[in-house]
Coordinates of C-alpha atoms in Angstrom, one line a residue:
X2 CA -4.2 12.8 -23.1
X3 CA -7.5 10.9 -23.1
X4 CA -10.2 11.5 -20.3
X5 CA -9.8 10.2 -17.0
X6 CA -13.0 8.9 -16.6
X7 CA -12.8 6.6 -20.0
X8 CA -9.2 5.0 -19.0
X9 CA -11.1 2.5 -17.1
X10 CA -14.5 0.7 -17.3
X11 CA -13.4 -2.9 -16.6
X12 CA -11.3 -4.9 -14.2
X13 CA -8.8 -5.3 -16.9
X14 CA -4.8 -6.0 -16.3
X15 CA -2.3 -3.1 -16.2
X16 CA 0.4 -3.3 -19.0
X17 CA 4.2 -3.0 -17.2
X18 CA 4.4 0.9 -16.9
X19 CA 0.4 1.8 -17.2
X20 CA -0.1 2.8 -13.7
X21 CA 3.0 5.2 -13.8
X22 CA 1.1 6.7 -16.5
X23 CA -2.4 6.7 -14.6
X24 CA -0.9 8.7 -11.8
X25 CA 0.5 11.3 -13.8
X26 CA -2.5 11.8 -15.4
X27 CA -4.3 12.0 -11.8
X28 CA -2.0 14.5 -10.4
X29 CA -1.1 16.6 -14.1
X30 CA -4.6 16.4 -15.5
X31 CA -5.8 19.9 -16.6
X32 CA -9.4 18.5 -17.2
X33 CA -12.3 19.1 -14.5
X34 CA -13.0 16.6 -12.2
X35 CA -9.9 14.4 -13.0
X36 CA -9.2 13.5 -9.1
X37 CA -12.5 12.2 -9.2
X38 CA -11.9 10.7 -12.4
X39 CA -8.7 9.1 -11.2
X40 CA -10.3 7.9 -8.2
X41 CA -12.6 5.9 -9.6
X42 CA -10.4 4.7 -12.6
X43 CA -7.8 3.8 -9.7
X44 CA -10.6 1.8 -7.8
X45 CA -11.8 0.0 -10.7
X46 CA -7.9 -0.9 -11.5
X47 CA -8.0 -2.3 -8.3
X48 CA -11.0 -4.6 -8.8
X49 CA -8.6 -7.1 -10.6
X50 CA -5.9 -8.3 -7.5
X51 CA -3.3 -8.5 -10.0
X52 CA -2.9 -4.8 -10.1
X53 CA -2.3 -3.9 -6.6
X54 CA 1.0 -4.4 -6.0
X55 CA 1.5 -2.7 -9.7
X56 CA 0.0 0.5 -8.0
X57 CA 1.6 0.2 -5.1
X58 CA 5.1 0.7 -7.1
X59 CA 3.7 3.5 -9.2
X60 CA 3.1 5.5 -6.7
X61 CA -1.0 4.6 -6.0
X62 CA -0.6 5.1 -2.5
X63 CA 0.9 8.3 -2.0
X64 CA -2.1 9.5 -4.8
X65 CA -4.4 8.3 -2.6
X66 CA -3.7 9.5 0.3
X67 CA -3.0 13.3 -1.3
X68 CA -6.6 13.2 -2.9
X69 CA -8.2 12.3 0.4
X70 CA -6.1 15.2 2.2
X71 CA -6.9 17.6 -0.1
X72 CA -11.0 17.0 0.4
X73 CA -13.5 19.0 2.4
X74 CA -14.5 15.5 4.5
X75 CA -17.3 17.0 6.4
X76 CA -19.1 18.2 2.8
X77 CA -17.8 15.0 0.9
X78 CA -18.2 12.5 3.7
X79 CA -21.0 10.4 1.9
X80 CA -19.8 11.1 -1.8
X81 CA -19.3 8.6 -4.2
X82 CA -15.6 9.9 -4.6
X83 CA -15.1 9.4 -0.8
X84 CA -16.0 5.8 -1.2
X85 CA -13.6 5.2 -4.3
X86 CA -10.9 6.7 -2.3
X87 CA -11.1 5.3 0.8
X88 CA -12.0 1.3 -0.6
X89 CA -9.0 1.6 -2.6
X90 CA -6.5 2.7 -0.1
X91 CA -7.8 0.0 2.1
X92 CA -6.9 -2.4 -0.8
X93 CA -3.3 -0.7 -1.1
X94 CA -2.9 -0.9 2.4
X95 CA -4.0 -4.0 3.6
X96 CA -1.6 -6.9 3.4
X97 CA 1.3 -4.3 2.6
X98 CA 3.8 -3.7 5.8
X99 CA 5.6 -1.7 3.7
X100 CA 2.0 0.3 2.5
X101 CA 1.3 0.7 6.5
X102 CA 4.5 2.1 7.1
X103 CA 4.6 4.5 4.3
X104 CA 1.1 5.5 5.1
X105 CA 2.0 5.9 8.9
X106 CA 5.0 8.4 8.0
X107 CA 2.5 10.5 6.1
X108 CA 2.3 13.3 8.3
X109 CA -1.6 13.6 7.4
X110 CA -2.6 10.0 7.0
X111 CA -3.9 9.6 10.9
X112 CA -5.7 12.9 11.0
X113 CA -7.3 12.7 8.0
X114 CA -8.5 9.0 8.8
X115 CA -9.9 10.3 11.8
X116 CA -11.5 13.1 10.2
X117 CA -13.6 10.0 8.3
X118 CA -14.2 8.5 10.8
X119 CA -16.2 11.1 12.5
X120 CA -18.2 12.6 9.7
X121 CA -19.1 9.2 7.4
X122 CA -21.3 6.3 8.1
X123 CA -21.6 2.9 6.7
X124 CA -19.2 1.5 4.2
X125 CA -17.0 4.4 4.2
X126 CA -17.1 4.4 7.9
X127 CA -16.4 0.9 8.7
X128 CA -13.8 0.6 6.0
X129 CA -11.9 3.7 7.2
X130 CA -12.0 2.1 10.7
X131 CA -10.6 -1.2 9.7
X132 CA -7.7 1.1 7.7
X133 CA -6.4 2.6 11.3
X134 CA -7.1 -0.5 13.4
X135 CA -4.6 -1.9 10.7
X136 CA -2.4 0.8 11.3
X137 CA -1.9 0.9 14.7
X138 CA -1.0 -2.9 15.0
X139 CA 2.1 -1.8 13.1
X140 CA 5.4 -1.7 15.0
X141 CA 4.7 1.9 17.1
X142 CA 1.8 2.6 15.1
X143 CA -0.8 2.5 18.1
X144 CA 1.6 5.4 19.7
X145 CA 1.6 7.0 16.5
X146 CA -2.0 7.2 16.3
X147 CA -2.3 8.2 19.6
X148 CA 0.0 10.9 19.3
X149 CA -2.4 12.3 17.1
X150 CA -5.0 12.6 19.4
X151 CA -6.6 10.4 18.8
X152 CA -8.7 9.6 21.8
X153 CA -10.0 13.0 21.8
X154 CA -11.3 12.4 17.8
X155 CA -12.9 8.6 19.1
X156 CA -14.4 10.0 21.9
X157 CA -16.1 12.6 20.3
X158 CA -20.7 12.1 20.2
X159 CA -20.0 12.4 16.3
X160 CA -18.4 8.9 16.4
X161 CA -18.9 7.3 19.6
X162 CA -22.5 8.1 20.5
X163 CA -23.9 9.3 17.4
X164 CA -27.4 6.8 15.9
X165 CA -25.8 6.6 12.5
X166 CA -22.8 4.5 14.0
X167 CA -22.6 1.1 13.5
X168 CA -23.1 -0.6 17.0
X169 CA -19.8 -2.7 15.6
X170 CA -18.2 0.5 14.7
X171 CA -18.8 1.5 18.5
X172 CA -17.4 -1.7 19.8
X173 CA -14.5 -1.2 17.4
X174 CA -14.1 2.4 18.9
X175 CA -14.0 1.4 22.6
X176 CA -11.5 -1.6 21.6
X177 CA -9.1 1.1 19.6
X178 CA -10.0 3.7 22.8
X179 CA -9.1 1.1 25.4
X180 CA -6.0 0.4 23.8
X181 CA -4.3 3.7 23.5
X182 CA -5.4 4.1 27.3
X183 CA -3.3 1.4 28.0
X184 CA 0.1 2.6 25.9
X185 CA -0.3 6.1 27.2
X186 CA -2.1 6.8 30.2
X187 CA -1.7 9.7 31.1
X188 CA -3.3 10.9 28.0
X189 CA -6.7 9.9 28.9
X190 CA -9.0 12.4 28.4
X191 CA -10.8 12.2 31.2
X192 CA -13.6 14.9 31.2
X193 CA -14.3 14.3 28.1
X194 CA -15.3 10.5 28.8
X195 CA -17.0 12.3 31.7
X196 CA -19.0 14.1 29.6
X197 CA -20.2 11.1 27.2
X198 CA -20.7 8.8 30.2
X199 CA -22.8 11.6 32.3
X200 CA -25.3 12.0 29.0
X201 CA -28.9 12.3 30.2
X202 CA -30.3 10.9 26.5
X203 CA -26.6 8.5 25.6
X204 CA -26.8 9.4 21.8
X205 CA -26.6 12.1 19.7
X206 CA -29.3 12.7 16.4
X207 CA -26.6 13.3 14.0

């Protein structure tokens, strides 16, 4: 079984069947780093448009979405392996209904999104965003999300207040926190607004 890391230098087409093949090899692999490998070989796949869908029937998604719950985020939050990860499931994802949906029935998709959220910065940040404001414009997906916690995770200073947030990322935040106020009330967290809104210095140095 050749390397992981030479399967792919190029945006080159998948043959019928390849990507089948490129998954095993990402999850059966004895070789070091092969998630890493098979992150970036499934990223660079994904550079040509004419793949995607070809992924997204051999099982590119769910890969994707195992490798990312299987990684320390706070220690890997600005890796390069991060960035191949999270870019490609955003490919997968967006445009797909049926990629949302699958990825919303993960029972670690939301968390783990979240988890991103709060510990990255830039690209990786932004992207990850624009993955669960995707998600919760699904049918129940904002509830979903919510469900989650989620307004205790976008609340927090690590993503709301902190300097290396994007001030779009912050507006994106208080849309996305705004919005699961509205489906569930009662859920608001207020103390923990309190405590942002009551901060003598308003950011955080992280």
């Amino acid at each position: 079984m050749p390397h992981l890391g030479d399967a792919f230098t190029t945006k080159e087409q998948l043959v019928d069947g390849l990507g089948s093949d490129i998954m095993d090899k990402v999850y059966f692999s004895q070789y070091p780093n092969a998630e890493k490998d098979g992150a970036a070989a499934i990223s660079a796949i994904l550079l040509n448009g004419e793949n995607v869908e070809e992924l997204r029937k051999s099982g590119g998604l769910g890969a994707v979405l195992e490798m990312l719950r299987r990684l320390n985020i706070k220690t890997m939050a600005s890796s390069e392996h991060l960035s191949n990860l999270i870019h490609s499931l955003h490919t997968l994802v967006l445009g797909s209904k049926s990629a949302q949906l699958k990825s919303l029935a993960n029972p670690f998709t939301v968390d783990t999104l979240l988890s991103i959220c709060g510990h990255s910065s830039g690209s990786i940040q932004s992207t990850t965003f624009e993955i669960i404001d995707c998600l919760s414009k699904c049918e129940n997906g904002l509830q979903m999300i919510n469900d989650k916690g989620a307004l205790y995770t976008l609340m927090s200073p690590e993503l709301l207040t902190r300097k290396t947030s994007s001030v779009e990322i912050k507006h994106a935040v208080a849309n996305l926190i705004h919005r699961c106020a509205t489906v569930s009330p009662r859920d608001f967290p207020l103390s923990k607004y309190e405590s942002i809104a009551f901060r003598k210095d308003g950011v955080t140095s992280v």
